[in-house]
Amino acid sequence: MKKVLALVLSAAMLTTAVFAGGNQDSGNKKAPKIGVSMPTKSLQRWNQDGANMKAQLEKAGYRVDLQFANNDIATQVSQVENMLSGNCNALVIASIDGSALKGVLGTAKEQKVPVIAYDRLIMNSDAVSYYATFDNYKVGTIQGNYLIDKLNLKNRTKDDPVYMELFTGSPDDNNINFFFGGAMDVLKPYMDKGIIIVRSGQTSKAQCATLNWSTEEAQKRMENLITSNGYGPNGTQLDAVYSSNDSCAMGITNALVAAGYTPGNFPLVTGQDCDVTSVKHMIAGTQAMSVFKDTRTLASKVVEMVDALMKGTKPPVNDTKTYDNGTGIIPSYLCEPVFATKDNYKKLLVDSGYYTEAQLSD
């Protein structure tokens, strides 16, 4: 009886150990462990990125410690510290605040653990080895040029202007310098000529920023703009709202719908990431477009980078001039973005297997 009890207890202890280990210790215990730090699970984009990264790294034979920081800087710092104390051999980090990780990444450098900044450049740290992202300046120019084309700005004059408001993302995200910068580079000439009029006068990056890329904050600001400028289908004309991404676009759309706009008279609203809700809005006619950044492509490139680093070879890069994080140029790989509309979303998103039809139906 004692032997049977001992066997039961041993089995229970083994089961507990397996579950306690979770994802971090699965697979070959001799395989290198890669720490993957994502900002939050609350936004579809980062949840999807983390899942893609984990799946592809594990398929390549690595152990993965995937953590989500709930958009809390202190949590992300603590999680990265734990990854280092847990003997991760490389770190892939999408930072919440691009300047907040300098201290903990100093430890990574001391331990000779390479760091790949994922989609958001980590600033002011010489521990960053590589940067993998999409061409974020091109994202902005795609959005701006879409508005130029759809509003026929090249054939308009200041006697026939369009009315537009501007939104970008979180001021602590270095990427807005490229998103907003790219868009303004193509839109500002029309603003200077009086062909685009921003009634609110809010045209600087600081005035247009949205803390944490928050849907709620974007909705509040759009509601204030509607109230202060009298925008509405039977009120002051509003032709378009430039938005750097989908989480902001969702808030903008919510406010415009509440103000009485319908698909037949809806201002053009741009976006980025092709989140499920925004794709549904495009299908419904309450968002005009969204830049598609296929995270499977980005994850594949990061796996190539990790694989090269673990094998002691040089990771693939295609940009060695653009991204200076304050300590020097960070060698980067830039993936190509494209844009989706209600006319091409099925081919781009469904036929490619990124989404199913069921995910995009009500």
mmCIF file of N, CA and C in Angstrom, residues 245-300:
data_model
loop_
_atom_site.group_PDB
_atom_site.id
_atom_site.type_symbol
_atom_site.label_atom_id
_atom_site.label_comp_id
_atom_site.label_asym_id
_atom_site.label_seq_id
_atom_site.Cartn_x
_atom_site.Cartn_y
_atom_site.Cartn_z
ATOM 1 N N ASN A 245 -3.550 54.320 -36.946
ATOM 2 C CA ASN A 245 -3.774 52.880 -36.797
ATOM 3 C C ASN A 245 -5.235 52.578 -36.488
ATOM 4 N N ASP A 246 -5.539 51.276 -36.372
ATOM 5 C CA ASP A 246 -6.921 50.845 -36.228
ATOM 6 C C ASP A 246 -7.508 51.096 -34.847
ATOM 7 N N SER A 247 -6.707 50.966 -33.796
ATOM 8 C CA SER A 247 -7.289 51.180 -32.471
ATOM 9 C C SER A 247 -7.771 52.621 -32.320
ATOM 10 N N CYS A 248 -7.037 53.574 -32.891
ATOM 11 C CA CYS A 248 -7.516 54.963 -32.922
ATOM 12 C C CYS A 248 -8.705 55.100 -33.871
ATOM 13 N N ALA A 249 -8.623 54.441 -35.025
ATOM 14 C CA ALA A 249 -9.707 54.537 -36.011
ATOM 15 C C ALA A 249 -11.028 54.028 -35.439
ATOM 16 N N MET A 250 -10.964 52.994 -34.600
ATOM 17 C CA MET A 250 -12.199 52.467 -34.009
ATOM 18 C C MET A 250 -12.890 53.522 -33.149
ATOM 19 N N GLY A 251 -12.091 54.248 -32.348
ATOM 20 C CA GLY A 251 -12.664 55.316 -31.526
ATOM 21 C C GLY A 251 -13.235 56.433 -32.371
ATOM 22 N N ILE A 252 -12.525 56.778 -33.441
ATOM 23 C CA ILE A 252 -12.991 57.822 -34.365
ATOM 24 C C ILE A 252 -14.321 57.401 -34.994
ATOM 25 N N THR A 253 -14.381 56.161 -35.467
ATOM 26 C CA THR A 253 -15.609 55.647 -36.081
ATOM 27 C C THR A 253 -16.766 55.651 -35.092
ATOM 28 N N ASN A 254 -16.498 55.226 -33.856
ATOM 29 C CA ASN A 254 -17.563 55.224 -32.841
ATOM 30 C C ASN A 254 -18.155 56.615 -32.662
ATOM 31 N N ALA A 255 -17.273 57.627 -32.600
ATOM 32 C CA ALA A 255 -17.734 58.998 -32.406
ATOM 33 C C ALA A 255 -18.519 59.504 -33.617
ATOM 34 N N LEU A 256 -18.049 59.162 -34.814
ATOM 35 C CA LEU A 256 -18.724 59.626 -36.032
ATOM 36 C C LEU A 256 -20.092 58.971 -36.186
ATOM 37 N N VAL A 257 -20.197 57.690 -35.855
ATOM 38 C CA VAL A 257 -21.495 57.009 -35.912
ATOM 39 C C VAL A 257 -22.467 57.658 -34.927
ATOM 40 N N ALA A 258 -21.964 57.940 -33.713
ATOM 41 C CA ALA A 258 -22.810 58.578 -32.702
ATOM 42 C C ALA A 258 -23.262 59.974 -33.142
ATOM 43 N N ALA A 259 -22.463 60.629 -33.993
ATOM 44 C CA ALA A 259 -22.819 61.969 -34.487
ATOM 45 C C ALA A 259 -23.805 61.924 -35.648
ATOM 46 N N GLY A 260 -24.161 60.702 -36.075
ATOM 47 C CA GLY A 260 -25.184 60.574 -37.103
ATOM 48 C C GLY A 260 -24.698 60.213 -38.488
ATOM 49 N N TYR A 261 -23.388 60.033 -38.659
ATOM 50 C CA TYR A 261 -22.886 59.638 -39.976
ATOM 51 C C TYR A 261 -23.284 58.193 -40.286
ATOM 52 N N THR A 262 -23.551 57.927 -41.552
ATOM 53 C CA THR A 262 -23.899 56.591 -42.030
ATOM 54 C C THR A 262 -22.948 56.224 -43.164
ATOM 55 N N PRO A 263 -22.920 54.947 -43.573
ATOM 56 C CA PRO A 263 -21.996 54.561 -44.654
ATOM 57 C C PRO A 263 -22.118 55.407 -45.909
ATOM 58 N N GLY A 264 -23.289 55.951 -46.156
ATOM 59 C CA GLY A 264 -23.473 56.746 -47.366
ATOM 60 C C GLY A 264 -22.807 58.108 -47.332
ATOM 61 N N ASN A 265 -22.515 58.636 -46.127
ATOM 62 C CA ASN A 265 -21.899 59.969 -46.044
ATOM 63 C C ASN A 265 -20.700 59.982 -45.097
ATOM 64 N N PHE A 266 -20.130 58.829 -44.859
ATOM 65 C CA PHE A 266 -19.080 58.712 -43.849
ATOM 66 C C PHE A 266 -17.770 59.334 -44.322
ATOM 67 N N PRO A 267 -17.117 60.145 -43.473
ATOM 68 C CA PRO A 267 -15.781 60.657 -43.834
ATOM 69 C C PRO A 267 -14.809 59.496 -44.040
ATOM 70 N N LEU A 268 -13.813 59.699 -44.884
ATOM 71 C CA LEU A 268 -12.774 58.682 -45.073
ATOM 72 C C LEU A 268 -11.937 58.577 -43.798
ATOM 73 N N VAL A 269 -11.810 57.377 -43.254
ATOM 74 C CA VAL A 269 -11.002 57.137 -42.064
ATOM 75 C C VAL A 269 -9.931 56.113 -42.411
ATOM 76 N N THR A 270 -8.679 56.458 -42.177
ATOM 77 C CA THR A 270 -7.577 55.529 -42.457
ATOM 78 C C THR A 270 -7.257 54.707 -41.214
ATOM 79 N N GLY A 271 -6.429 53.678 -41.392
ATOM 80 C CA GLY A 271 -6.025 52.848 -40.267
ATOM 81 C C GLY A 271 -4.812 52.013 -40.599
ATOM 82 N N GLN A 272 -4.487 51.120 -39.683
ATOM 83 C CA GLN A 272 -3.316 50.257 -39.841
ATOM 84 C C GLN A 272 -3.477 49.047 -38.929
ATOM 85 N N ASP A 273 -3.139 47.893 -39.425
ATOM 86 C CA ASP A 273 -3.093 46.595 -38.730
ATOM 87 C C ASP A 273 -4.174 45.628 -39.174
ATOM 88 N N CYS A 274 -5.232 46.111 -39.830
ATOM 89 C CA CYS A 274 -6.319 45.232 -40.272
ATOM 90 C C CYS A 274 -6.860 44.384 -39.121
ATOM 91 N N ASP A 275 -7.094 45.032 -37.977
ATOM 92 C CA ASP A 275 -7.764 44.357 -36.871
ATOM 93 C C ASP A 275 -9.159 43.925 -37.319
ATOM 94 N N VAL A 276 -9.660 42.845 -36.721
ATOM 95 C CA VAL A 276 -10.947 42.282 -37.140
ATOM 96 C C VAL A 276 -12.047 43.337 -37.135
ATOM 97 N N THR A 277 -12.132 44.118 -36.053
ATOM 98 C CA THR A 277 -13.189 45.134 -35.967
ATOM 99 C C THR A 277 -13.083 46.150 -37.085
ATOM 100 N N SER A 278 -11.859 46.572 -37.392
ATOM 101 C CA SER A 278 -11.682 47.569 -38.455
ATOM 102 C C SER A 278 -11.978 46.988 -39.827
ATOM 103 N N VAL A 279 -11.666 45.715 -40.040
ATOM 104 C CA VAL A 279 -12.015 45.089 -41.322
ATOM 105 C C VAL A 279 -13.539 45.041 -41.460
ATOM 106 N N LYS A 280 -14.221 44.720 -40.362
ATOM 107 C CA LYS A 280 -15.691 44.744 -40.391
ATOM 108 C C LYS A 280 -16.206 46.145 -40.692
ATOM 109 N N HIS A 281 -15.535 47.153 -40.130
ATOM 110 C CA HIS A 281 -15.927 48.531 -40.416
ATOM 111 C C HIS A 281 -15.702 48.870 -41.886
ATOM 112 N N MET A 282 -14.614 48.370 -42.466
ATOM 113 C CA MET A 282 -14.376 48.611 -43.892
ATOM 114 C C MET A 282 -15.482 47.985 -44.726
ATOM 115 N N ILE A 283 -15.847 46.745 -44.394
ATOM 116 C CA ILE A 283 -16.905 46.062 -45.128
ATOM 117 C C ILE A 283 -18.218 46.829 -45.009
ATOM 118 N N ALA A 284 -18.441 47.395 -43.818
ATOM 119 C CA ALA A 284 -19.688 48.131 -43.562
ATOM 120 C C ALA A 284 -19.674 49.550 -44.116
ATOM 121 N N GLY A 285 -18.487 50.053 -44.482
ATOM 122 C CA GLY A 285 -18.399 51.408 -45.028
ATOM 123 C C GLY A 285 -18.134 52.483 -44.000
ATOM 124 N N THR A 286 -17.674 52.107 -42.792
ATOM 125 C CA THR A 286 -17.384 53.106 -41.765
ATOM 126 C C THR A 286 -15.892 53.222 -41.454
ATOM 127 N N GLN A 287 -15.062 52.610 -42.264
ATOM 128 C CA GLN A 287 -13.613 52.870 -42.302
ATOM 129 C C GLN A 287 -13.176 52.638 -43.731
ATOM 130 N N ALA A 288 -12.344 53.528 -44.248
ATOM 131 C CA ALA A 288 -12.027 53.465 -45.679
ATOM 132 C C ALA A 288 -10.950 52.444 -46.008
ATOM 133 N N MET A 289 -9.901 52.388 -45.182
ATOM 134 C CA MET A 289 -8.769 51.519 -45.489
ATOM 135 C C MET A 289 -7.983 51.214 -44.229
ATOM 136 N N SER A 290 -7.127 50.199 -44.324
ATOM 137 C CA SER A 290 -6.197 49.884 -43.240
ATOM 138 C C SER A 290 -4.949 49.288 -43.855
ATOM 139 N N VAL A 291 -3.790 49.753 -43.393
ATOM 140 C CA VAL A 291 -2.531 49.195 -43.883
ATOM 141 C C VAL A 291 -2.350 47.813 -43.273
ATOM 142 N N PHE A 292 -2.063 46.840 -44.112
ATOM 143 C CA PHE A 292 -1.888 45.450 -43.674
ATOM 144 C C PHE A 292 -0.412 45.155 -43.494
ATOM 145 N N LYS A 293 -0.068 44.783 -42.269
ATOM 146 C CA LYS A 293 1.289 44.370 -41.943
ATOM 147 C C LYS A 293 1.206 42.903 -41.514
ATOM 148 N N ASP A 294 1.530 42.009 -42.440
ATOM 149 C CA ASP A 294 1.372 40.579 -42.175
ATOM 150 C C ASP A 294 2.393 40.141 -41.127
ATOM 151 N N THR A 295 1.910 39.947 -39.898
ATOM 152 C CA THR A 295 2.825 39.622 -38.795
ATOM 153 C C THR A 295 3.470 38.259 -38.975
ATOM 154 N N ARG A 296 2.899 37.416 -39.815
ATOM 155 C CA ARG A 296 3.551 36.133 -40.096
ATOM 156 C C ARG A 296 4.875 36.366 -40.807
ATOM 157 N N THR A 297 4.889 37.340 -41.716
ATOM 158 C CA THR A 297 6.121 37.685 -42.434
ATOM 159 C C THR A 297 7.166 38.234 -41.477
ATOM 160 N N LEU A 298 6.732 39.139 -40.586
ATOM 161 C CA LEU A 298 7.668 39.731 -39.630
ATOM 162 C C LEU A 298 8.200 38.681 -38.666
ATOM 163 N N ALA A 299 7.322 37.792 -38.192
ATOM 164 C CA ALA A 299 7.760 36.726 -37.298
ATOM 165 C C ALA A 299 8.786 35.828 -37.983
ATOM 166 N N SER A 300 8.547 35.511 -39.237
ATOM 167 C CA SER A 300 9.493 34.664 -39.989
ATOM 168 C C SER A 300 10.863 35.316 -40.079
#
